XYZ file of C-alpha atoms in Angstrom:
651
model
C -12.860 -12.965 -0.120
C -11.870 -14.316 -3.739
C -14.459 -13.872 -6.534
C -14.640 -14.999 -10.332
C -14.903 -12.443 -13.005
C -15.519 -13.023 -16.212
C -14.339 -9.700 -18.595
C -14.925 -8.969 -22.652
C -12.869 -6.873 -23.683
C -11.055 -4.590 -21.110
C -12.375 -1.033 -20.951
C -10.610 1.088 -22.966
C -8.555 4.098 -21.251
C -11.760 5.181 -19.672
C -12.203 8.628 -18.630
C -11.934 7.998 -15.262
C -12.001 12.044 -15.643
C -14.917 11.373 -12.102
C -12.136 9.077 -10.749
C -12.667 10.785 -7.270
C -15.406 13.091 -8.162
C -19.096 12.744 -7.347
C -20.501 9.370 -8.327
C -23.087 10.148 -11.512
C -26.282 8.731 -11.991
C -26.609 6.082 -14.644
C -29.847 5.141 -14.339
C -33.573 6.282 -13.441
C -35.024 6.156 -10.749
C -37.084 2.693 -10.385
C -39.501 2.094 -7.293
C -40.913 -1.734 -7.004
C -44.452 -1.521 -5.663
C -44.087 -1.710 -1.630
C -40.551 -0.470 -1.758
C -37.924 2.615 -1.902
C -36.439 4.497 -4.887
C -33.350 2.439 -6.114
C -31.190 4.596 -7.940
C -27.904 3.536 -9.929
C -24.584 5.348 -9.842
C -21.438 4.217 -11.590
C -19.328 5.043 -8.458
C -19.187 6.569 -4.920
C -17.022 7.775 -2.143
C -18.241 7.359 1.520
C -15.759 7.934 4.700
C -16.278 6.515 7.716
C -14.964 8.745 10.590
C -15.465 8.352 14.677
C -13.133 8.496 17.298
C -9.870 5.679 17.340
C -11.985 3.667 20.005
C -14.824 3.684 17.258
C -14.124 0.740 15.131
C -14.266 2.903 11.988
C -11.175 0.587 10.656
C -13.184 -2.274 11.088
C -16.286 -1.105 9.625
C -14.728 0.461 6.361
C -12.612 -2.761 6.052
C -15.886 -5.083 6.369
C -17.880 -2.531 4.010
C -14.604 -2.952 1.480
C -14.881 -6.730 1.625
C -18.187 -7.597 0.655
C -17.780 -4.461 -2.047
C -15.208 -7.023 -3.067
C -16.728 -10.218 -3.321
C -19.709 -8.072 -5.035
C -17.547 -7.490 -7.682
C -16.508 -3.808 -7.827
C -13.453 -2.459 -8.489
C -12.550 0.106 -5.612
C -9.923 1.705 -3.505
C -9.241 2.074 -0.069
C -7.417 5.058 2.315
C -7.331 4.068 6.073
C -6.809 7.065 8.070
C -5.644 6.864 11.606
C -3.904 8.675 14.925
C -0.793 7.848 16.017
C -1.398 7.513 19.638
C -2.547 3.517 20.379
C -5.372 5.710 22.153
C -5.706 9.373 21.319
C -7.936 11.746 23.718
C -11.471 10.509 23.358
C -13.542 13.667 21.378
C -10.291 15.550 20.248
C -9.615 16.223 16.499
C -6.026 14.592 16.850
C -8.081 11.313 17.680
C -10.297 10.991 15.095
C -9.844 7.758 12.631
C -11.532 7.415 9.508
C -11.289 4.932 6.428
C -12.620 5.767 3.031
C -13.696 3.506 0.460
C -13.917 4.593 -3.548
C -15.712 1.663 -5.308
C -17.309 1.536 -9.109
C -18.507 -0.285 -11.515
C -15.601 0.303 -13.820
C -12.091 0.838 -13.618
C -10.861 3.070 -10.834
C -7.271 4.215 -9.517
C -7.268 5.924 -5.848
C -9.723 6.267 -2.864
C -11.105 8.909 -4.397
C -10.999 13.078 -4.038
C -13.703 13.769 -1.981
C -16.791 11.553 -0.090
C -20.131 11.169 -1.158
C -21.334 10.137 1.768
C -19.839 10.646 5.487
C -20.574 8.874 8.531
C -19.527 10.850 11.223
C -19.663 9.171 15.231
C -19.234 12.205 16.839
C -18.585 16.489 16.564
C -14.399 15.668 16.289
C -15.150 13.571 13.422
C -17.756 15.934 11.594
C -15.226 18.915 12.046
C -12.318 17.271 10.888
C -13.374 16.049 7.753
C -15.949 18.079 6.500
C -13.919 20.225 4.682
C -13.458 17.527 2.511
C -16.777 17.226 1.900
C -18.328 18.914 -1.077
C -21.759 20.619 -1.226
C -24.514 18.228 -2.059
C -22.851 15.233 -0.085
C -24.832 13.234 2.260
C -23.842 13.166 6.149
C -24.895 10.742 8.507
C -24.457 11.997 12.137
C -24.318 10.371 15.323
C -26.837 13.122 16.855
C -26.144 11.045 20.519
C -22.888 12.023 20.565
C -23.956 15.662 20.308
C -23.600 17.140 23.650
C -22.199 20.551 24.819
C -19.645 19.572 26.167
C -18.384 17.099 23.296
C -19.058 20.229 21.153
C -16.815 22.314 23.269
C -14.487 19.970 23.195
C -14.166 20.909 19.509
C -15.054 24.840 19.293
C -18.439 24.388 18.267
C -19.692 27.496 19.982
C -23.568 26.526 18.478
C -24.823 22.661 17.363
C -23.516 22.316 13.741
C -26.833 20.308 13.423
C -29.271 23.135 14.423
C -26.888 26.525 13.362
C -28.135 26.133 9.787
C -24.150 25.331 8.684
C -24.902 22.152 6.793
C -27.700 23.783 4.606
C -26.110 22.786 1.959
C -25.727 19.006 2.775
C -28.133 16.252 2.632
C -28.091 15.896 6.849
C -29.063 12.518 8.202
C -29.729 12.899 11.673
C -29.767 9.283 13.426
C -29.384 8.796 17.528
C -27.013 5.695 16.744
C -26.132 4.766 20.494
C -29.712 5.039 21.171
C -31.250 2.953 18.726
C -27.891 0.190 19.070
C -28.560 0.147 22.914
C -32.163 -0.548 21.997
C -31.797 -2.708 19.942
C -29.578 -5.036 22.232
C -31.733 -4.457 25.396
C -32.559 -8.432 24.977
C -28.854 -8.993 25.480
C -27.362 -9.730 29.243
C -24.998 -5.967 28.205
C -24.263 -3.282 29.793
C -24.965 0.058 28.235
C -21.339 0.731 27.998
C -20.807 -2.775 26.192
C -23.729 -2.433 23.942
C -22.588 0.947 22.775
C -19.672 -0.380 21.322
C -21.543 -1.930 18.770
C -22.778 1.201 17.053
C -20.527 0.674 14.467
C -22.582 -2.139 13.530
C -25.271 -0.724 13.428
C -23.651 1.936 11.060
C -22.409 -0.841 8.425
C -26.075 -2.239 8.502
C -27.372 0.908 7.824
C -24.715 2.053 4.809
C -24.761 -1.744 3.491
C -28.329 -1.067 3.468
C -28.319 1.958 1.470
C -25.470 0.765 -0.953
C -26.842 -3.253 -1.161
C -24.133 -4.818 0.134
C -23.855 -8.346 0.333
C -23.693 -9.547 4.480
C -23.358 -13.323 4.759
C -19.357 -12.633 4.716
C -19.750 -9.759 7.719
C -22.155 -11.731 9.663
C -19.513 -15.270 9.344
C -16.988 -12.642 10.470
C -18.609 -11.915 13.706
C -19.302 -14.922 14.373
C -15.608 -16.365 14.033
C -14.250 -13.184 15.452
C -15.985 -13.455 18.576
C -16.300 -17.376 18.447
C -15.451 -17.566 21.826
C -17.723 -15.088 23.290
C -21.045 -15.964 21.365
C -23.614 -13.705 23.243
C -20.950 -10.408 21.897
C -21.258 -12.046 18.191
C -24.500 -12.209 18.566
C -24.767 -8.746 20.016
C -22.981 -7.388 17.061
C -24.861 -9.391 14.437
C -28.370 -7.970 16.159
C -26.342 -4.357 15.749
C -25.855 -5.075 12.344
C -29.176 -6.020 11.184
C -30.492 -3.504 13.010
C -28.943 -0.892 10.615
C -29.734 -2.493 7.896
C -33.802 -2.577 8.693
C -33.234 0.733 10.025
C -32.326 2.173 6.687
C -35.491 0.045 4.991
C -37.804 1.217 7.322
C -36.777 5.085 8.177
C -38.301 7.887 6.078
C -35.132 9.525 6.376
C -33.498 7.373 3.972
C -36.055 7.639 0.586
C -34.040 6.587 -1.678
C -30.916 3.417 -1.941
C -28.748 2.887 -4.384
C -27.121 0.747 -6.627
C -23.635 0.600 -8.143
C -23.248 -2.790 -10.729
C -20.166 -5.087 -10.829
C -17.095 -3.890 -12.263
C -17.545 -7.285 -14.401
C -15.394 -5.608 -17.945
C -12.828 -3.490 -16.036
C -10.902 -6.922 -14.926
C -9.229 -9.800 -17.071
C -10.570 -13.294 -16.299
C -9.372 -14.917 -13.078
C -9.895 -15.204 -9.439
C -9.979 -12.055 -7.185
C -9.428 -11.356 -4.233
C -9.513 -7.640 -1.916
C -5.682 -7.339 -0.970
C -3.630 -4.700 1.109
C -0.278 -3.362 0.168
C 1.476 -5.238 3.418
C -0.557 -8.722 2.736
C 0.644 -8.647 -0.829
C 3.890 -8.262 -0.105
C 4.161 -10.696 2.341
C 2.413 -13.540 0.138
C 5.089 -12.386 -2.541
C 7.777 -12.891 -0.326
C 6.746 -16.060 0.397
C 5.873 -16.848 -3.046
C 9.806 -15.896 -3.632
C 11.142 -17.971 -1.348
C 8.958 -21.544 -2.988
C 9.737 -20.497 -6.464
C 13.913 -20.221 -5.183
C 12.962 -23.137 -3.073
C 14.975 -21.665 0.119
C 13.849 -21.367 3.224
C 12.331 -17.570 4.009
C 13.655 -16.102 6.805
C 12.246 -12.643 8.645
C 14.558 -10.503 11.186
C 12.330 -7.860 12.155
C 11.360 -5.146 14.944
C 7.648 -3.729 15.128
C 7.375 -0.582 13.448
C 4.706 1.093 12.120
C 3.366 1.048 9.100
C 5.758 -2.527 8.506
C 4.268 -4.468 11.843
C 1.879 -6.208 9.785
C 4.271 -8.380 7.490
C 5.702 -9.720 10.434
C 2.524 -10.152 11.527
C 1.377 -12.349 8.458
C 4.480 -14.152 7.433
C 4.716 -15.395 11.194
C 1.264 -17.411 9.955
C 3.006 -19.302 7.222
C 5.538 -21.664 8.841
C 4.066 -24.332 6.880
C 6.010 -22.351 3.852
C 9.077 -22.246 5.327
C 8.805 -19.257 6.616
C 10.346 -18.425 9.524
C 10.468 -15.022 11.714
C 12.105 -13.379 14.305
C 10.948 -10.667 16.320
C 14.173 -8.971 17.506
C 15.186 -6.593 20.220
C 15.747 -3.505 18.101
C 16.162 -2.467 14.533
C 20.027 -3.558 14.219
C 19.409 -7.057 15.915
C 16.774 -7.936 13.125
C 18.605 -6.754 10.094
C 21.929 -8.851 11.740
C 19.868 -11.699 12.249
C 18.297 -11.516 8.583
C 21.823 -11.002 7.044
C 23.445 -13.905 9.159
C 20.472 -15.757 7.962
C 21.261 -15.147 3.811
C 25.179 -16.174 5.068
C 23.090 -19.544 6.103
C 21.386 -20.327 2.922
C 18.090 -18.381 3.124
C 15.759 -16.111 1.376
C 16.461 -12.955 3.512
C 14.396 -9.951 4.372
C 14.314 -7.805 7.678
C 11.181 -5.053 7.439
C 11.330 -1.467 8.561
C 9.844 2.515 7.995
C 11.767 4.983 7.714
C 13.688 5.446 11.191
C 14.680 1.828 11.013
C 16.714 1.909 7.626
C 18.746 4.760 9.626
C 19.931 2.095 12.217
C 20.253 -0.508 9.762
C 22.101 1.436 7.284
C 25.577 0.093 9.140
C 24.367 -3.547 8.292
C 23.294 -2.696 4.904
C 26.882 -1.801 4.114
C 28.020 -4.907 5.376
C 26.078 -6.734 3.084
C 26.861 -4.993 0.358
C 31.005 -5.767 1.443
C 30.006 -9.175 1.760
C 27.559 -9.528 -1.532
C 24.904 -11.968 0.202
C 21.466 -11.437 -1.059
C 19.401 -9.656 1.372
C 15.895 -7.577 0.766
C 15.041 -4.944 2.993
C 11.870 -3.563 2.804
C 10.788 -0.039 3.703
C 7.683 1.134 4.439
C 8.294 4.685 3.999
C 6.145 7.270 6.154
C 6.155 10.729 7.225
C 9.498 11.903 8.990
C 11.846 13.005 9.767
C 12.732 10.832 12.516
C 9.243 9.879 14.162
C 8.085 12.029 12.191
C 4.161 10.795 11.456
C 3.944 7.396 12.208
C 0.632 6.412 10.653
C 0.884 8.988 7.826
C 2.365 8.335 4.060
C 5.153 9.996 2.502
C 7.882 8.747 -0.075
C 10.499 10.825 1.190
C 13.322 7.728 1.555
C 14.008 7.541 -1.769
C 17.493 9.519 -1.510
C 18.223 7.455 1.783
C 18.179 4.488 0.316
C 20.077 5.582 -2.889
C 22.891 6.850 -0.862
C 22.375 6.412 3.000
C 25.499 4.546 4.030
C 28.917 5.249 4.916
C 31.538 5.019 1.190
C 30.552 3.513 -1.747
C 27.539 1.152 -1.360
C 25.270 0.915 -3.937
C 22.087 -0.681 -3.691
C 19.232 -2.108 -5.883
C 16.159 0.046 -5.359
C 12.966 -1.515 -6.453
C 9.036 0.147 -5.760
C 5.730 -1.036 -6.323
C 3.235 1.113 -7.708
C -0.159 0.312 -6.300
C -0.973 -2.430 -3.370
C -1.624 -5.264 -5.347
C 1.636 -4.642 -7.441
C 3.498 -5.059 -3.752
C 3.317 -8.421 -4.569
C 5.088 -8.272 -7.765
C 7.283 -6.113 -6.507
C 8.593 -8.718 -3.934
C 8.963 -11.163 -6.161
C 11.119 -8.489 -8.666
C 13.378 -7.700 -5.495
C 14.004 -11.131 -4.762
C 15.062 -11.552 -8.473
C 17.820 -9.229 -8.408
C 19.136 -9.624 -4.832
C 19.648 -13.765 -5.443
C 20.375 -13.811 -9.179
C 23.272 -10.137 -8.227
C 24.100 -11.341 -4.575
C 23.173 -7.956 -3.133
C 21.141 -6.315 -0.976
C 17.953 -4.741 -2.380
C 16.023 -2.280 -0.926
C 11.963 -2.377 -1.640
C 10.340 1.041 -1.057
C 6.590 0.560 -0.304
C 4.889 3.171 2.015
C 2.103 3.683 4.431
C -0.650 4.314 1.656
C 0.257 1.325 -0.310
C 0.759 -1.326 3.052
C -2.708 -0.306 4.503
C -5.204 0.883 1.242
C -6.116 -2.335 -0.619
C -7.739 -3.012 -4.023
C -9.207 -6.401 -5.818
C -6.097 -8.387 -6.984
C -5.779 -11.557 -9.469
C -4.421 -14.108 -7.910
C -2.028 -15.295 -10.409
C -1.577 -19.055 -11.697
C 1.424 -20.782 -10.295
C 2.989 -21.160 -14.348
C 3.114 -17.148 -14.090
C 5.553 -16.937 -11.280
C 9.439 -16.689 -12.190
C 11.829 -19.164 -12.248
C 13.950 -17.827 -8.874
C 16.107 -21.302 -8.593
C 19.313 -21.100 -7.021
C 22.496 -22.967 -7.154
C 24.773 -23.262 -4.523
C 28.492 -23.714 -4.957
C 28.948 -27.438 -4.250
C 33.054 -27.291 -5.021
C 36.114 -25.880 -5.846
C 35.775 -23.094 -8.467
C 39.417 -21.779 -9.439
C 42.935 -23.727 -10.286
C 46.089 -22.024 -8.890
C 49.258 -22.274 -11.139
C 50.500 -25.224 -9.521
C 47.077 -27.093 -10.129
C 45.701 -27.050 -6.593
C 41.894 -26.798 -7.222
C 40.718 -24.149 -4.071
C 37.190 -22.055 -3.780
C 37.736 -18.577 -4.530
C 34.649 -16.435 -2.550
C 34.476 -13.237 -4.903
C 35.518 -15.153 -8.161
C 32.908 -13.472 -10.069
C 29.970 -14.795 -12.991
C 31.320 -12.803 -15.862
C 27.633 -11.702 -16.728
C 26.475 -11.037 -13.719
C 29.397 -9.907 -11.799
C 27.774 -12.153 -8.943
C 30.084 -13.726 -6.476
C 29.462 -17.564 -5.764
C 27.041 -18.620 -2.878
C 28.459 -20.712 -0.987
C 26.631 -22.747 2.081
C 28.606 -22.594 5.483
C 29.170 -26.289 6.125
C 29.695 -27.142 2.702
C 33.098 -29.433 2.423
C 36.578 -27.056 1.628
C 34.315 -24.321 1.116
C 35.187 -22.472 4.495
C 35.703 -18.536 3.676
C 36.480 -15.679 5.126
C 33.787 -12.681 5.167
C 33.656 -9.824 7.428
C 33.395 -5.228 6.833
C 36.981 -4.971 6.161
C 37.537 -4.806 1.808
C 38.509 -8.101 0.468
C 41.164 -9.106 -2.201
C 39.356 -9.307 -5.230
C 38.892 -13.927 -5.871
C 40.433 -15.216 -3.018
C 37.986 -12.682 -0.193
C 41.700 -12.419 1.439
C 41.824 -8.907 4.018
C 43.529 -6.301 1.563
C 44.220 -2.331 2.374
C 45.845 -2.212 -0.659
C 44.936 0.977 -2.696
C 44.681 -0.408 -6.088
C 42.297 -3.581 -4.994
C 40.157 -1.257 -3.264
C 39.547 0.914 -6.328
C 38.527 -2.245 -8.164
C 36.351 -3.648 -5.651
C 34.293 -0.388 -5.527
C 34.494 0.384 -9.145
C 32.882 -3.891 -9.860
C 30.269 -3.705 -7.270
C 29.083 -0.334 -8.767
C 29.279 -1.987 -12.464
C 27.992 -5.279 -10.748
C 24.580 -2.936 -9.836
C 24.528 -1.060 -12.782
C 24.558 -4.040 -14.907
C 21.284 -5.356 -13.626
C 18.837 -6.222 -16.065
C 15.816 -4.236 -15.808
C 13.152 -3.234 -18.722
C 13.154 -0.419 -20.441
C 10.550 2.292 -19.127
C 7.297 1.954 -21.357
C 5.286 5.339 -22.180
C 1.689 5.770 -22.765
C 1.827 8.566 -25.001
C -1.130 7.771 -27.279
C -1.380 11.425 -28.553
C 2.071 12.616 -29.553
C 2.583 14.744 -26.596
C 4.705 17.726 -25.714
C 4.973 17.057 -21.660
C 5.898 13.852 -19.963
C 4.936 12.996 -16.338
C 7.260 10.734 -14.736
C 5.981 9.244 -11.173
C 7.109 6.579 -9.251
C 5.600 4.421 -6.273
C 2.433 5.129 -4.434
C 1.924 8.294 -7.010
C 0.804 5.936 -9.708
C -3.320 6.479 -9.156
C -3.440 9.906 -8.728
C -1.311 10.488 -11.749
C -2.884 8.141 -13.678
C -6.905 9.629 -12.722
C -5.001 12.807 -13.445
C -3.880 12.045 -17.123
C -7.394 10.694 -17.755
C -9.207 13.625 -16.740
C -6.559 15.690 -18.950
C -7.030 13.437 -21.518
C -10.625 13.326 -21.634
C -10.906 17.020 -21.572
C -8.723 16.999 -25.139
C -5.213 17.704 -23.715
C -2.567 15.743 -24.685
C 0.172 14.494 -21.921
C 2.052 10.935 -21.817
C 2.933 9.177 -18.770
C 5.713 6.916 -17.452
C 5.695 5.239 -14.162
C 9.411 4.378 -12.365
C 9.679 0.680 -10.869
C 13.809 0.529 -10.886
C 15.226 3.601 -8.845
C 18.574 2.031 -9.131
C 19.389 1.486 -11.644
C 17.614 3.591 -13.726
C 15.940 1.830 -16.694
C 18.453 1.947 -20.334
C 16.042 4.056 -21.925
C 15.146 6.708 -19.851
C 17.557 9.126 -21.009
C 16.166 8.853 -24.368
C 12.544 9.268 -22.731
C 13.524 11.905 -20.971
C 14.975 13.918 -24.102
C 12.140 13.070 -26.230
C 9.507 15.795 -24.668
C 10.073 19.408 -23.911
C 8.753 19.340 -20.591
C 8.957 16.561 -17.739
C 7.077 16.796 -14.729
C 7.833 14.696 -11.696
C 5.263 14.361 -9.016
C 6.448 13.211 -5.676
C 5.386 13.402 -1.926
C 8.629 14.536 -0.787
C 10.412 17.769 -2.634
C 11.472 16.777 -5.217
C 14.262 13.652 -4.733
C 13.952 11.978 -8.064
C 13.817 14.786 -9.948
C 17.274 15.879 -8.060
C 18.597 12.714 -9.369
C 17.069 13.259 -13.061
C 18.961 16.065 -12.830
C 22.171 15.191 -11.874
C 22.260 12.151 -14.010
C 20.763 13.033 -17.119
C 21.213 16.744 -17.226
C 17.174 17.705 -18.191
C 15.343 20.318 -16.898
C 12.919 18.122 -14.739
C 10.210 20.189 -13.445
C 9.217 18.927 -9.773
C 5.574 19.145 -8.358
C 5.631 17.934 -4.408
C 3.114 17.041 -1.163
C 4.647 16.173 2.324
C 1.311 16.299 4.328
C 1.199 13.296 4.874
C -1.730 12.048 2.491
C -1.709 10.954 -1.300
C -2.006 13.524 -3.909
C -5.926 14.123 -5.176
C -6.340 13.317 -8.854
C -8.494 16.796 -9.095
C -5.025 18.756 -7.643
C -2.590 16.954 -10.058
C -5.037 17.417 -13.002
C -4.624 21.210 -12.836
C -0.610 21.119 -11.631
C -0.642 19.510 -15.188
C -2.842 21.258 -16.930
C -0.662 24.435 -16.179
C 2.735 22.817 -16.913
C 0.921 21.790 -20.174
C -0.327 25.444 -20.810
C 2.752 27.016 -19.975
């Protein structure tokens, strides 16, 4: 959903020092005659958690979208099993999504939840350590039963042993009251119990006044063709919600405003990582006006760009769902020989088989963008869990000298940026580039500007239409590697195109004419100029937000950008001084980070792998970069980073 915001000016490096802590009242408590305590907060936290046949995907991604369109600004962390359907009741199949949303600026899903909704014992054991003290839980008391208990090594009921004293406990028989509240509905108790869910969003859309006209058109086109279920869910749904406004249980709602100052003016919409990318690819390919071309295999956490540029023919776009990893990126790469904007889509495990192919492009210079979705490995690894452990794989995992552009967004709505960046460099350099995304960027989402058409680069190409080279005798011929002398690009030339026919293939090429050559001193130069060809790519210099003269420097790149970011606030706000710098170009580096690098006594690099950029920091500009690292699968906590730094500071 899209919204309009209106801002003064934009809040000023706020605090953010709560980003992820307990949301704080802002206001007093207010009670309208005939009605409940309304109480304000300027942010909260609540996680959604049931077992993967739950719908707690769907529920925290309906709660985030009318957040959205209500005008917050907010964060999202989708947590999920591997398994398509993991052992009902078990801890390895629990699913949750949580949702961070405020009424000012805000930079991850937050460090712990407010407020947890938990469907069954699984989901109340595996996430309440996360929860602190104070927090409200909602419970699914149905789901309650010995044996589900058991299941989890609850020797004694967790709602009766006295162990969440120190909680606000919400005890509510969810099935129950859902299967009552559908008895009307021709259902059987099996089917009506799998709209608890609804219920659930009622109730916490209740308590957090949530907008529903955008749920309830949801149902109804989701389940368009089965009415009597969308109307089954919608009765589910307002059944929550005059649950929660009737119930003594729940004394008191609350409030949280717009986020109306923390945006500039425009248009917003909620966006993933994955859908961002995928409208900047397209929004590549129009702006180069080429045809966009996908070679992909399913993989998860990159299935869903496939997914959504195969909606978008009317672009141009079109995709092709191969056999296996090495059939899509040979597709994709035959398809940038052809004329096209090319991209094949992977995670980690993928850009192993394709690294072959990769190589090949990077012998035959055709632009070609391969994206990575980087997630927990190695090889399967964690499938549905983040990590940005590729980094060094894609810097230098292929066979001899291939160098490759490496390009990564920070946060998911900069995915689309990022794709349009990628695209820059692989047509205007005629190379491959990779894009490193990763599994918390593709599936958390956040609101994003949709930008005006007049802000979108200039990608045009131009194809070589004729001869380009004069031998000594005067014969006008093509040469295929005669190269732009500021770009070091080779020409593009269209197969088809009249006495343009070339040669390309793996074996090295004679440096103009693309002719086969083995011979030793060709060779040297054709490594050595597509090395200088990459390292002459123009990319900014690093900017550093150092408002405070500071000593230490923390230097992040990718999905790290929130938590480091909510970190440095909280540092900042408590008087300690620390500048930042964020990494977009991997390869190559930006001009000025050597400089950067040199300016501050201490650098610290977080990273959720150990410690691969700072390995190349260290190689390349010989500093002393100090390496803080996280491979469990989940983004760093702003709280965690905040004291890493605070001791590197200290130190």
């Amino acid at each position: 959903m899209t919204s309009q915001v209106s801002s003064a000016a934009e809040q000023a490096d706020q605090a953010d020092g709560a980003d992820g802590a307990d949301g704080a009242v802002v206001g007093e408590q207010r009670k309208p005659a005939g009605t409940k305590d309304v109480r304000r907060l300027d942010r909260v936290i609540i996680r959604f958690a049931g077992d993967s046949g739950d719908g707690m995907q769907l529920t925290g991604d309906r709660f985030t979208s009318e957040t959205a369109s209500f005008g917050n600004d907010l964060s999202t962390l989708p947590n999920f099993p591997a398994e398509i359907r993991a052992p009902a009741g078990t801890l390895p199949g629990v699913s949750s999504f949580q949702l961070h949303f405020a009424d000012h600026d805000i930079l991850t899903p937050g460090d712990a939840p407010n407020v947890l909704v938990a469907m069954n014992p699984a989901a109340l054991k595996a996430n309440i350590g996360d929860v602190p003290r104070g927090a409200e839980i909602i419970v699914n008391t149905d789901e309650f039963t010995k044996r589900a208990m058991q299941k989890v090594g609850y020797a004694a009921s967790p709602l009766e042993d006295g162990s969440l004293d120190g909680y606000q406990l919400h005890p509510v028989p969810l099935t129950t009251l859902t299967v009552e509240a559908l008895k009307e509905f021709d259902l059987t108790r099996k089917e009506a119990e799998r709209s608890k869910n609804m219920f659930a969003l009622g109730l916490l859309s209740w308590m957090y006044h949530r907008p529903t006209e955008g749920t309830e058109k949801f149902l109804r086109s989701k389940f368009a063709k089965k009415p009597e279920i969308a109307e089954a869910n919608l009765a589910a749904f307002r059944a929550g919600w005059n649950f929660g406004e009737t119930t003594e249980d729940f004394a008191v709602s609350y409030e949280v405003a717009p986020a109306a100052t923390a945006f500039p003016v425009g248009t917003y919409r909620n966006i993933s990582g994955n859908l961002a990318l995928s409208y900047g690819l397209v929004a590549a390919a129009r702006q180069a006006d080429l045809p966009l071309f996908l070679g992909s295999y399913p993989i998860t956490p990159a299935s869903d760009i496939l997914h959504e540029l195969s909606r978008h023919k009317n672009f141009g776009v079109r995709t092709f769902q191969a056999e296996d990893e090495i059939a899509g990126i040979g597709a994709a790469l035959g398809a940038a020989f052809g004329g096209s904007l090319a991209v094949t889509t992977t995670s980690g495990p993928g850009v192993a088989l394709k690294s072959e192919t990769i190589g090949l492009a990077v012998s035959l210079e055709l632009p070609l963008l391969v994206v990575d979705i980087q997630r927990g490995g190695p090889s399967t690894g964690l499938p549905t869990k983040t990590e940005q452990a590729d980094l060094l794989q894609a810097m230098f995992g292929r066979n001899g000298e291939a160098p490759v552009p490496i390009v990564a967004p920070r946060t998911p709505g900069d995915c689309f940026d990022a794709a349009l960046e990628a695209a820059r460099i692989a047509l205007t350099y005629r190379t491959p580039v990779m894009l490193l995304s990763d599994g918390y960027l593709a599936n958390g989402s956040e609101p994003w500007r949709v930008p005006e058409l007049e802000e979108l680069p200039d990608l045009t190409v131009r194809f070589t239409q004729g001869p380009n080279h004069t031998l000594d005798d005067g014969t006008e011929v093509f040469w295929p590697y005669k190269r732009d002398p500021l770009t070091l690009a080779r020409p593009w030339a269209v197969p088809g195109t009249p006495g343009l026919e070339h040669r390309i293939g793996g074996i090295e090429k004679e440096d103009g004419t693309g002719n086969i050559s083995y011979a030793p001193a060709n060779h040297d130069f054709m490594v050595r100029i597509r090395q200088a060809k990459i390292d002459g790519i123009d990319v900014p210099d690093l900017e550093v937000d150092d408002p405070d003269g500071a000593r230490t420097l923390v230097l992040g790149w990718g999905s790290t950008y929130g938590p480091i970011t909510a970190a440095v606030r909280r540092l900042r706000a408590a008087g300690d001084a620390v500048a930042q710098a964020h990494l977009r170009h991997l390869n190559p580096f930006p001009g000025n980070l050597g400089a950067v690098l040199k300016a501050y006594d201490k650098v610290v690099v977080p990273e959720m792998n150990l410690g691969q950029l700072a390995t190349l920091l260290r190689a390349k500009y010989l500093v002393d970069a100090h390496s803080y690292n996280q491979v469990n699968g989940m983004p760093f906590k702003a709280e965690q980073l905040a004291a890493a730094l605070k001791e590197a500071i200290d130190d």
